[in-house]
């Protein structure tokens, strides 16, 4: 069973569109994250939720809106996609501040 | 100054060699440390936690030097399959903020 699963794996879309990436974890963790990894391979945190509450919101355009319907899910919605949004987006989860478990990533390409 | 810094490499080593690299952190309140491994186009996966006393897992040895604020990873008897990017992760004790280094690329050649 996949511990942290995110869909879709690949997402190709036009500039200006709105898209969502879904993430689910079955590890019983209370904290979930979204990370962005750009072409330079640097992993940058975007958001972190603990028990459905937002605890980290780094400098991310407000076109990005996370939603956590329950502790096991953290979805990422992106409005008005821009070329610079092209990257790999990783969802992750942890128990408190313990080690992270990552999803397999979503490769977003904005044309 | 970045919170976590790593030598990006690449470290190109022959099979069987030993390779070691460090990761420095700027916040002395950092409390937890990990090494992750990331293969090309894959997600990062936990390689090992780093304990104050140092720890080994097979061919991998991790060390923590609090005085100089760095952690290290040593790989003995390198295998082709060790080729990857190694990311260090540091967690602060005051706010539990987790920071990734930019990664060190290791390439093991036959």
Coordinates of N, CA and C in Angstrom, one line a residue:
Chain A
X1 N 0.8 -1.2 0.0 CA 0.0 0.0 0.0 C 0.9 1.3 0.0
X2 N 0.5 2.2 -0.8 CA 1.3 3.4 -0.9 C 1.0 4.3 0.3
X3 N 2.0 4.8 1.0 CA 1.8 5.5 2.3 C 1.3 6.9 2.0
X4 N 2.0 7.6 1.1 CA 1.6 8.9 0.7 C 1.4 8.9 -0.8
X5 N 0.2 9.2 -1.2 CA -0.1 9.1 -2.6 C -0.6 10.4 -3.1
X6 N -0.1 10.9 -4.3 CA -0.6 12.1 -4.8 C -0.9 11.9 -6.3
X7 N -1.9 12.7 -6.7 CA -2.4 12.6 -8.1 C -2.7 14.0 -8.7
X8 N -2.5 14.2 -9.9 CA -1.9 13.2 -10.9 C -0.4 13.2 -10.8
X9 N 0.2 12.3 -11.5 CA 1.7 12.2 -11.5 C 2.3 13.2 -12.5
X10 N 1.5 13.4 -13.6 CA 1.9 14.4 -14.6 C 0.8 15.3 -14.8
X11 N 1.0 16.6 -15.0 CA 0.0 17.6 -15.3 C 0.5 18.6 -16.3
X12 N 0.0 18.6 -17.5 CA 0.4 19.5 -18.5 C -0.8 20.4 -18.8
X13 N -0.6 21.8 -18.7 CA -1.7 22.7 -18.9 C -1.3 24.0 -19.5
X14 N -2.2 24.8 -19.9 CA -1.9 26.1 -20.5 C -1.9 27.1 -19.4
X15 N -1.1 28.2 -19.7 CA -1.1 29.4 -18.8 C -2.5 29.9 -18.6
X16 N -2.8 30.3 -17.4 CA -4.0 30.9 -17.1 C -5.1 29.9 -16.5
X17 N -4.8 28.6 -16.7 CA -5.8 27.6 -16.2 C -5.7 27.5 -14.7
X18 N -6.7 26.8 -14.2 CA -6.7 26.5 -12.7 C -6.6 25.0 -12.6
X19 N -5.8 24.5 -11.7 CA -5.6 23.0 -11.6 C -5.5 22.7 -10.1
X20 N -5.7 21.4 -9.8 CA -5.6 20.9 -8.4 C -4.7 19.6 -8.4
X21 N -4.0 19.5 -7.3 CA -3.2 18.3 -7.1 C -3.7 17.7 -5.7
X22 N -4.0 16.4 -5.7 CA -4.5 15.8 -4.5 C -3.5 15.0 -3.8
X23 N -3.6 14.9 -2.5 CA -2.6 14.1 -1.7 C -3.4 13.5 -0.5
X24 N -3.0 12.2 -0.4 CA -3.6 11.4 0.7 C -2.5 10.6 1.4
X25 N -2.6 10.5 2.7 CA -1.7 9.6 3.4 C -2.5 8.7 4.4
X26 N -2.0 7.4 4.4 CA -2.6 6.4 5.2 C -1.7 6.0 6.4
X27 N -0.8 6.9 6.8 CA 0.1 6.6 7.9 C -0.4 7.0 9.3
X28 N -1.5 7.7 9.3 CA -2.0 8.2 10.6 C -1.3 9.4 11.1
X29 N -0.5 10.1 10.2 CA 0.2 11.2 10.6 C -0.7 12.4 10.8
X30 N -0.2 13.4 11.6 CA -1.0 14.6 11.9 C -0.5 15.8 11.1
X31 N 0.6 15.7 10.5 CA 1.1 16.9 9.8 C 1.4 16.5 8.3
X32 N 0.9 17.4 7.4 CA 1.1 17.3 6.0 C 1.7 18.5 5.4
X33 N 2.4 18.3 4.3 CA 3.2 19.4 3.7 C 3.1 19.4 2.2
X34 N 3.3 20.6 1.6 CA 3.5 20.7 0.1 C 4.9 21.3 -0.1
X35 N 5.7 20.7 -0.9 CA 7.0 21.2 -1.3 C 7.0 21.4 -2.8
X36 N 7.8 22.4 -3.2 CA 8.1 22.6 -4.6 C 9.5 22.4 -4.9
X37 N 9.8 21.6 -6.0 CA 11.2 21.4 -6.4 C 11.3 21.9 -7.8
X38 N 12.1 22.9 -8.0 CA 12.2 23.5 -9.3 C 13.4 22.9 -10.1
X39 N 13.7 23.5 -11.2 CA 14.7 22.9 -12.1 C 16.1 22.8 -11.5
X40 N 16.3 23.7 -10.5 CA 17.6 23.7 -9.8 C 17.6 22.6 -8.7
X41 N 16.5 21.9 -8.5 CA 16.5 20.8 -7.6 C 16.3 21.1 -6.1
X42 N 16.2 22.4 -5.9 CA 16.0 22.8 -4.5 C 14.6 22.6 -4.0
X43 N 14.5 21.9 -2.8 CA 13.2 21.6 -2.3 C 12.8 22.7 -1.4
X44 N 11.7 23.4 -1.7 CA 11.3 24.5 -0.9 C 9.9 24.3 -0.3
X45 N 9.7 24.5 1.0 CA 8.4 24.3 1.6 C 7.5 25.4 1.1
X46 N 6.2 24.9 0.9 CA 5.2 25.9 0.6 C 4.2 26.0 1.7
X47 N 3.7 24.9 2.2 CA 2.7 24.9 3.2 C 2.9 23.7 4.1
X48 N 2.4 23.9 5.4 CA 2.4 22.8 6.3 C 1.1 22.9 7.1
X49 N 0.4 21.7 7.2 CA -0.8 21.7 8.0 C -0.6 20.7 9.1
X50 N -1.1 21.0 10.3 CA -1.1 20.1 11.5 C -2.5 20.0 11.9
X51 N -3.0 18.7 11.9 CA -4.4 18.5 12.3 C -5.4 19.5 11.6
X52 N -5.2 19.6 10.4 CA -6.1 20.4 9.5 C -5.9 21.9 9.6
X53 N -5.0 22.3 10.5 CA -4.7 23.7 10.6 C -3.4 24.1 10.0
X54 N -3.5 25.3 9.3 CA -2.3 25.8 8.6 C -1.3 26.3 9.6
X55 N 0.0 25.7 9.6 CA 1.0 26.2 10.5 C 2.2 26.8 9.8
X56 N 2.4 26.5 8.6 CA 3.5 27.1 7.8 C 2.9 27.6 6.5
X57 N 3.1 28.8 6.2 CA 2.7 29.4 4.9 C 3.9 30.3 4.4
X58 N 4.8 29.7 3.7 CA 5.9 30.4 3.2 C 5.5 31.4 2.1
X59 N 6.4 32.2 1.7 CA 6.1 33.2 0.7 C 5.7 32.6 -0.6
X60 N 4.4 32.3 -0.7 CA 3.9 31.7 -1.9 C 2.8 32.6 -2.4
X61 N 2.7 32.8 -3.7 CA 1.6 33.6 -4.3 C 0.2 33.1 -3.8
X62 N -0.7 34.0 -3.6 CA -2.0 33.6 -3.2 C -2.8 32.9 -4.2
X63 N -2.2 32.7 -5.4 CA -2.8 31.8 -6.4 C -2.8 30.4 -5.9
X64 N -1.9 30.1 -5.0 CA -1.8 28.7 -4.4 C -2.7 28.7 -3.2
X65 N -3.6 27.7 -3.2 CA -4.4 27.6 -2.0 C -4.5 26.1 -1.5
X66 N -4.0 25.8 -0.4 CA -4.1 24.5 0.1 C -5.4 24.3 0.8
X67 N -5.9 23.0 0.8 CA -7.1 22.7 1.5 C -7.0 21.3 2.1
X68 N -7.3 21.3 3.4 CA -7.2 20.1 4.2 C -8.6 19.7 4.7
X69 N -9.3 18.8 4.0 CA -10.6 18.4 4.5 C -10.6 17.5 5.7
X70 N -9.5 16.8 5.9 CA -9.3 16.0 7.1 C -7.8 15.7 7.2
X71 N -7.4 15.1 8.3 CA -6.0 14.9 8.6 C -5.2 14.1 7.6
X72 N -6.0 13.3 6.8 CA -5.3 12.4 5.9 C -5.2 13.0 4.5
X73 N -5.7 14.2 4.3 CA -5.7 14.8 2.9 C -5.3 16.2 3.0
X74 N -4.4 16.5 2.0 CA -4.0 17.9 1.8 C -3.9 18.2 0.3
X75 N -4.9 18.9 -0.2 CA -4.9 19.2 -1.6 C -4.3 20.6 -1.9
X76 N -3.9 20.7 -3.1 CA -3.3 22.0 -3.5 C -4.0 22.5 -4.8
X77 N -4.6 23.7 -4.7 CA -5.3 24.3 -5.8 C -4.5 25.5 -6.3
X78 N -4.3 25.5 -7.6 CA -3.5 26.6 -8.2 C -4.4 27.4 -9.2
X79 N -4.5 28.7 -9.0 CA -5.3 29.5 -9.9 C -4.4 30.2 -10.9
X80 N -4.9 30.5 -12.1 CA -4.2 31.3 -13.1 C -2.7 30.9 -13.2
X81 N -2.5 29.7 -13.6 CA -1.2 29.1 -13.7 C -0.2 30.0 -14.6
X82 N 1.0 30.1 -14.1 CA 2.0 30.8 -14.9 C 3.2 29.9 -15.2
X83 N 4.0 30.3 -16.2 CA 5.1 29.5 -16.7 C 6.0 29.1 -15.5
X84 N 6.2 30.1 -14.6 CA 7.1 29.8 -13.5 C 6.6 28.8 -12.5
X85 N 5.4 28.4 -12.6 CA 4.9 27.4 -11.7 C 5.3 26.0 -12.1
X86 N 5.9 25.9 -13.3 CA 6.4 24.6 -13.8 C 7.4 24.1 -12.8
X87 N 7.2 22.9 -12.3 CA 8.1 22.3 -11.3 C 7.5 20.9 -10.9
X88 N 8.3 20.3 -10.0 CA 7.7 19.1 -9.4 C 7.2 19.4 -8.0
X89 N 6.0 19.0 -7.7 CA 5.4 19.3 -6.4 C 5.3 18.0 -5.6
X90 N 5.8 18.1 -4.4 CA 5.8 16.9 -3.6 C 4.9 17.1 -2.3
X91 N 4.1 16.2 -2.1 CA 3.3 16.1 -0.8 C 4.1 15.3 0.1
X92 N 4.0 15.6 1.4 CA 4.7 14.8 2.4 C 3.9 14.8 3.7
X93 N 4.2 13.8 4.6 CA 3.5 13.8 5.9 C 4.5 13.4 6.9
X94 N 4.2 13.7 8.2 CA 5.0 13.3 9.3 C 4.1 13.2 10.6
X95 N 4.7 12.6 11.6 CA 4.1 12.6 12.9 C 4.8 13.7 13.7
X96 N 4.1 14.8 13.9 CA 4.7 15.9 14.5 C 5.9 16.4 13.7
X97 N 7.1 16.6 14.4 CA 8.3 17.0 13.8 C 9.3 15.9 13.5
X98 N 8.7 14.7 13.4 CA 9.6 13.6 13.0 C 9.8 13.5 11.5
X99 N 10.5 12.4 11.1 CA 10.9 12.3 9.7 C 9.7 12.4 8.7
X100 N 10.0 12.9 7.5 CA 9.0 13.0 6.5 C 8.9 11.8 5.6
X101 N 7.7 11.6 5.1 CA 7.5 10.6 4.1 C 6.9 11.3 2.9
X102 N 7.4 11.1 1.7 CA 7.0 11.9 0.6 C 6.2 11.0 -0.4
X103 N 5.3 11.8 -1.1 CA 4.6 11.2 -2.2 C 5.6 11.2 -3.4
X104 N 5.1 10.6 -4.5 CA 6.0 10.3 -5.6 C 6.1 11.6 -6.5
X105 N 5.4 12.6 -6.2 CA 5.6 13.9 -6.9 C 4.6 14.1 -8.1
X106 N 4.3 15.3 -8.4 CA 3.5 15.7 -9.5 C 4.4 16.6 -10.4
X107 N 4.6 16.2 -11.6 CA 5.4 17.0 -12.5 C 4.4 18.0 -13.2
X108 N 4.5 19.2 -12.9 CA 3.6 20.2 -13.5 C 4.3 21.0 -14.6
X109 N 3.7 21.0 -15.8 CA 4.3 21.7 -16.9 C 3.3 22.7 -17.4
X110 N 3.6 24.0 -17.3 CA 2.7 25.0 -17.8 C 3.2 25.6 -19.1
X111 N 2.4 25.5 -20.1 CA 2.8 25.8 -21.5 C 2.3 27.2 -21.9
Chain B
X1 N 22.7 34.3 4.9 CA 23.2 33.0 4.9 C 22.1 32.0 4.9
X2 N 22.2 30.9 4.1 CA 21.1 29.9 4.1 C 21.1 29.1 5.4
X3 N 20.0 28.7 5.8 CA 19.9 27.9 7.0 C 20.6 26.6 6.9
X4 N 20.6 26.0 5.8 CA 21.3 24.7 5.6 C 22.0 24.7 4.3
X5 N 23.3 24.4 4.4 CA 24.1 24.5 3.2 C 24.9 23.2 2.9
X6 N 24.9 22.8 1.7 CA 25.6 21.6 1.3 C 26.5 21.9 0.1
X7 N 27.6 21.1 0.0 CA 28.5 21.2 -1.2 C 27.7 20.4 -2.3
X8 N 27.4 21.1 -3.4 CA 26.5 20.5 -4.4 C 27.2 19.3 -5.1
X9 N 28.6 19.3 -5.0 CA 29.3 18.3 -5.8 C 29.3 18.7 -7.3
X10 N 29.3 17.7 -8.2 CA 29.2 16.3 -7.9 C 30.5 15.6 -7.5
X11 N 30.3 14.6 -6.7 CA 31.4 13.8 -6.3 C 31.3 12.6 -7.2
X12 N 32.4 12.4 -8.0 CA 32.5 11.3 -8.9 C 33.5 10.4 -8.4
X13 N 33.1 9.2 -8.0 CA 34.0 8.2 -7.4 C 33.9 6.9 -8.0
X14 N 35.0 6.1 -8.0 CA 34.9 4.7 -8.6 C 34.2 3.8 -7.6
X15 N 33.7 2.7 -8.1 CA 33.1 1.7 -7.2 C 34.1 1.2 -6.2
X16 N 33.6 1.0 -5.0 CA 34.5 0.6 -3.9 C 35.2 1.7 -3.1
X17 N 35.1 2.9 -3.6 CA 35.7 4.0 -2.9 C 34.9 4.5 -1.8
X18 N 35.5 5.3 -0.9 CA 34.8 5.9 0.2 C 34.6 7.4 -0.2
X19 N 33.4 7.8 0.1 CA 33.1 9.3 -0.2 C 32.4 9.8 1.0
X20 N 32.7 11.1 1.3 CA 32.1 11.7 2.5 C 31.9 13.2 2.2
X21 N 30.8 13.7 2.8 CA 30.5 15.1 2.6 C 29.7 15.6 3.8
X22 N 29.7 16.9 3.9 CA 29.1 17.6 5.0 C 27.9 18.4 4.7
X23 N 27.2 18.8 5.7 CA 26.1 19.7 5.6 C 26.2 20.7 6.8
X24 N 26.2 21.9 6.6 CA 26.3 22.9 7.7 C 25.0 23.6 8.0
X25 N 24.7 23.9 9.2 CA 23.5 24.5 9.6 C 23.8 25.8 10.4
X26 N 22.9 26.8 10.2 CA 23.2 28.1 10.9 C 22.6 28.3 12.2
X27 N 21.5 27.6 12.5 CA 20.7 27.8 13.7 C 21.1 26.8 14.8
X28 N 21.7 27.3 15.8 CA 22.2 26.5 16.9 C 21.1 25.8 17.7
X29 N 19.9 26.3 17.5 CA 18.7 25.6 18.1 C 18.2 24.4 17.4
X30 N 18.9 24.0 16.3 CA 18.5 22.9 15.6 C 18.6 21.6 16.4
X31 N 17.6 20.7 16.3 CA 17.6 19.6 17.2 C 17.6 18.2 16.6
X32 N 17.0 18.2 15.4 CA 16.9 16.9 14.7 C 17.5 16.9 13.3
X33 N 18.2 15.9 12.9 CA 18.9 15.9 11.7 C 18.7 14.6 10.9
X34 N 18.6 14.7 9.6 CA 18.4 13.5 8.8 C 19.1 13.6 7.5
X35 N 19.4 12.4 7.0 CA 19.9 12.4 5.6 C 18.8 11.7 4.7
X36 N 18.5 12.3 3.6 CA 17.6 11.8 2.7 C 18.3 11.5 1.4
X37 N 17.8 10.5 0.6 CA 18.4 10.2 -0.7 C 17.3 10.5 -1.7
X38 N 17.7 11.2 -2.8 CA 16.8 11.4 -3.9 C 17.4 11.0 -5.2
X39 N 16.7 10.0 -5.9 CA 17.1 9.6 -7.2 C 16.4 10.5 -8.2
X40 N 17.0 10.5 -9.4 CA 16.5 11.4 -10.5 C 15.0 11.1 -10.7
X41 N 14.2 12.2 -10.7 CA 12.8 12.2 -11.0 C 12.0 11.3 -10.0
X42 N 12.6 11.1 -8.8 CA 11.9 10.4 -7.8 C 11.7 11.3 -6.5
X43 N 10.9 10.8 -5.6 CA 10.8 11.5 -4.3 C 11.9 11.3 -3.4
X44 N 12.2 12.2 -2.5 CA 13.2 12.0 -1.5 C 12.8 10.8 -0.5
X45 N 13.8 10.0 -0.1 CA 13.5 8.9 0.8 C 14.4 9.0 1.9
X46 N 13.9 8.7 3.1 CA 14.8 8.8 4.3 C 15.9 7.7 4.2
X47 N 17.1 8.2 4.4 CA 18.3 7.3 4.4 C 18.6 6.9 5.8
X48 N 18.8 7.9 6.7 CA 19.0 7.7 8.1 C 18.9 8.9 8.9
X49 N 18.5 8.7 10.1 CA 18.5 9.8 11.1 C 20.0 10.0 11.6
X50 N 20.3 11.1 12.1 CA 21.6 11.4 12.6 C 21.5 11.7 14.1
X51 N 22.2 10.8 14.9 CA 22.1 10.9 16.3 C 23.4 11.6 16.9
X52 N 23.3 12.2 18.1 CA 24.4 12.9 18.6 C 25.7 12.1 18.7
X53 N 25.5 10.8 19.0 CA 26.7 9.9 19.2 C 27.2 9.4 17.9
X54 N 26.5 9.8 16.8 CA 26.9 9.2 15.5 C 26.3 7.8 15.3
X55 N 26.0 7.4 14.1 CA 25.4 6.2 13.9 C 25.7 5.6 12.5
X56 N 25.7 4.3 12.5 CA 26.0 3.5 11.3 C 24.8 2.7 10.8
X57 N 24.7 2.6 9.5 CA 23.7 1.7 8.9 C 24.4 1.1 7.7
X58 N 24.9 -0.1 8.0 CA 25.6 -0.8 6.9 C 26.9 0.0 6.5
X59 N 26.9 0.4 5.2 CA 28.0 1.1 4.7 C 27.9 2.6 4.9
X60 N 26.9 3.1 5.5 CA 26.7 4.5 5.7 C 26.9 4.9 7.2
X61 N 27.7 5.9 7.4 CA 27.9 6.5 8.7 C 27.6 7.9 8.8
X62 N 26.8 8.3 9.7 CA 26.4 9.7 9.9 C 27.0 10.2 11.2
X63 N 27.4 11.5 11.2 CA 28.0 12.1 12.4 C 27.4 13.5 12.6
X64 N 27.3 13.9 13.8 CA 26.9 15.2 14.1 C 27.9 15.9 14.9
X65 N 28.3 17.1 14.5 CA 29.2 18.0 15.3 C 28.5 19.3 15.6
X66 N 28.0 19.3 16.9 CA 27.2 20.4 17.3 C 28.1 21.7 17.5
X67 N 29.3 21.5 17.9 CA 30.2 22.6 18.2 C 30.4 23.4 16.9
X68 N 30.6 22.7 15.8 CA 30.9 23.3 14.5 C 29.7 23.4 13.6
X69 N 28.6 22.9 14.1 CA 27.3 23.0 13.5 C 27.3 22.3 12.1
X70 N 27.7 21.1 12.0 CA 27.5 20.4 10.8 C 27.2 18.9 11.0
X71 N 26.6 18.3 10.0 CA 26.5 16.8 10.0 C 27.2 16.3 8.8
X72 N 27.6 15.0 8.9 CA 28.3 14.4 7.8 C 27.7 13.1 7.4
X73 N 28.0 12.7 6.2 CA 27.6 11.4 5.7 C 28.8 10.7 5.0
X74 N 29.1 9.5 5.4 CA 30.2 8.8 4.8 C 29.7 7.5 4.2
X75 N 30.1 7.3 3.0 CA 29.7 6.0 2.3 C 30.9 5.2 2.0
X76 N 30.9 4.0 2.6 CA 32.1 3.1 2.3 C 31.8 2.1 1.2
X77 N 32.8 1.7 0.6 CA 32.6 0.6 -0.4 C 31.5 1.0 -1.4
X78 N 31.6 2.1 -2.0 CA 30.5 2.7 -2.9 C 30.1 1.7 -3.9
X79 N 28.8 1.6 -4.1 CA 28.2 0.8 -5.2 C 27.6 1.7 -6.3
X80 N 27.4 1.2 -7.4 CA 26.8 2.0 -8.5 C 25.4 2.5 -8.1
X81 N 24.7 1.7 -7.3 CA 23.4 2.1 -6.9 C 23.4 3.2 -5.8
X82 N 24.5 3.6 -5.4 CA 24.6 4.7 -4.4 C 24.5 6.1 -5.1
X83 N 24.6 6.0 -6.5 CA 24.5 7.3 -7.2 C 23.2 7.9 -7.0
X84 N 23.2 9.1 -6.5 CA 22.0 9.8 -6.1 C 22.3 11.2 -5.6
X85 N 21.3 12.0 -5.3 CA 21.5 13.2 -4.6 C 21.1 13.0 -3.1
X86 N 22.0 13.5 -2.2 CA 21.8 13.3 -0.8 C 21.5 14.6 -0.2
X87 N 20.3 14.6 0.5 CA 19.8 15.9 1.0 C 19.9 15.8 2.5
X88 N 20.4 16.9 3.1 CA 20.3 16.9 4.6 C 19.1 17.7 5.0
X89 N 18.6 17.3 6.1 CA 17.4 17.9 6.7 C 17.7 18.3 8.2
X90 N 17.3 19.5 8.5 CA 17.5 20.0 9.9 C 16.2 20.5 10.4
X91 N 15.9 20.2 11.6 CA 14.7 20.6 12.3 C 15.0 21.5 13.5
X92 N 14.4 22.7 13.6 CA 14.7 23.6 14.7 C 13.9 23.2 15.9
X93 N 14.5 23.4 17.1 CA 13.8 23.0 18.3 C 12.7 24.0 18.7
X94 N 12.9 25.3 18.4 CA 12.0 26.3 18.9 C 10.7 26.3 18.2
X95 N 10.7 26.1 16.8 CA 9.4 26.2 16.1 C 9.2 25.0 15.2
X96 N 10.1 24.0 15.3 CA 10.1 22.7 14.6 C 10.1 23.0 13.1
X97 N 10.6 24.1 12.6 CA 10.7 24.3 11.2 C 11.7 23.4 10.6
X98 N 11.4 22.8 9.5 CA 12.2 21.8 8.8 C 12.8 22.5 7.6
X99 N 14.1 22.3 7.5 CA 14.8 22.9 6.3 C 15.6 21.9 5.6
X100 N 15.6 21.9 4.3 CA 16.3 21.0 3.4 C 17.6 21.7 2.9
X101 N 18.7 21.0 2.8 CA 19.8 21.5 2.0 C 19.5 21.3 0.5
X102 N 20.3 21.9 -0.3 CA 20.1 21.8 -1.7 C 20.6 20.5 -2.3
X103 N 21.3 19.7 -1.5 CA 21.6 18.4 -2.0 C 23.1 18.3 -2.5
X104 N 23.7 17.1 -2.3 CA 25.0 16.8 -2.8 C 24.9 15.6 -3.7
X105 N 25.3 15.8 -4.9 CA 25.2 14.7 -6.0 C 26.4 13.8 -5.9
X106 N 26.2 12.6 -5.8 CA 27.2 11.5 -5.9 C 27.0 10.6 -7.1
X107 N 28.1 10.5 -7.8 CA 28.0 9.6 -9.0 C 29.1 8.5 -8.8
X108 N 28.7 7.3 -8.8 CA 29.7 6.2 -8.6 C 29.8 5.5 -10.0
X109 N 31.1 5.4 -10.4 CA 31.3 4.9 -11.8 C 32.0 3.5 -11.7
X110 N 31.7 2.7 -12.7 CA 32.2 1.3 -12.7 C 33.7 1.3 -13.0

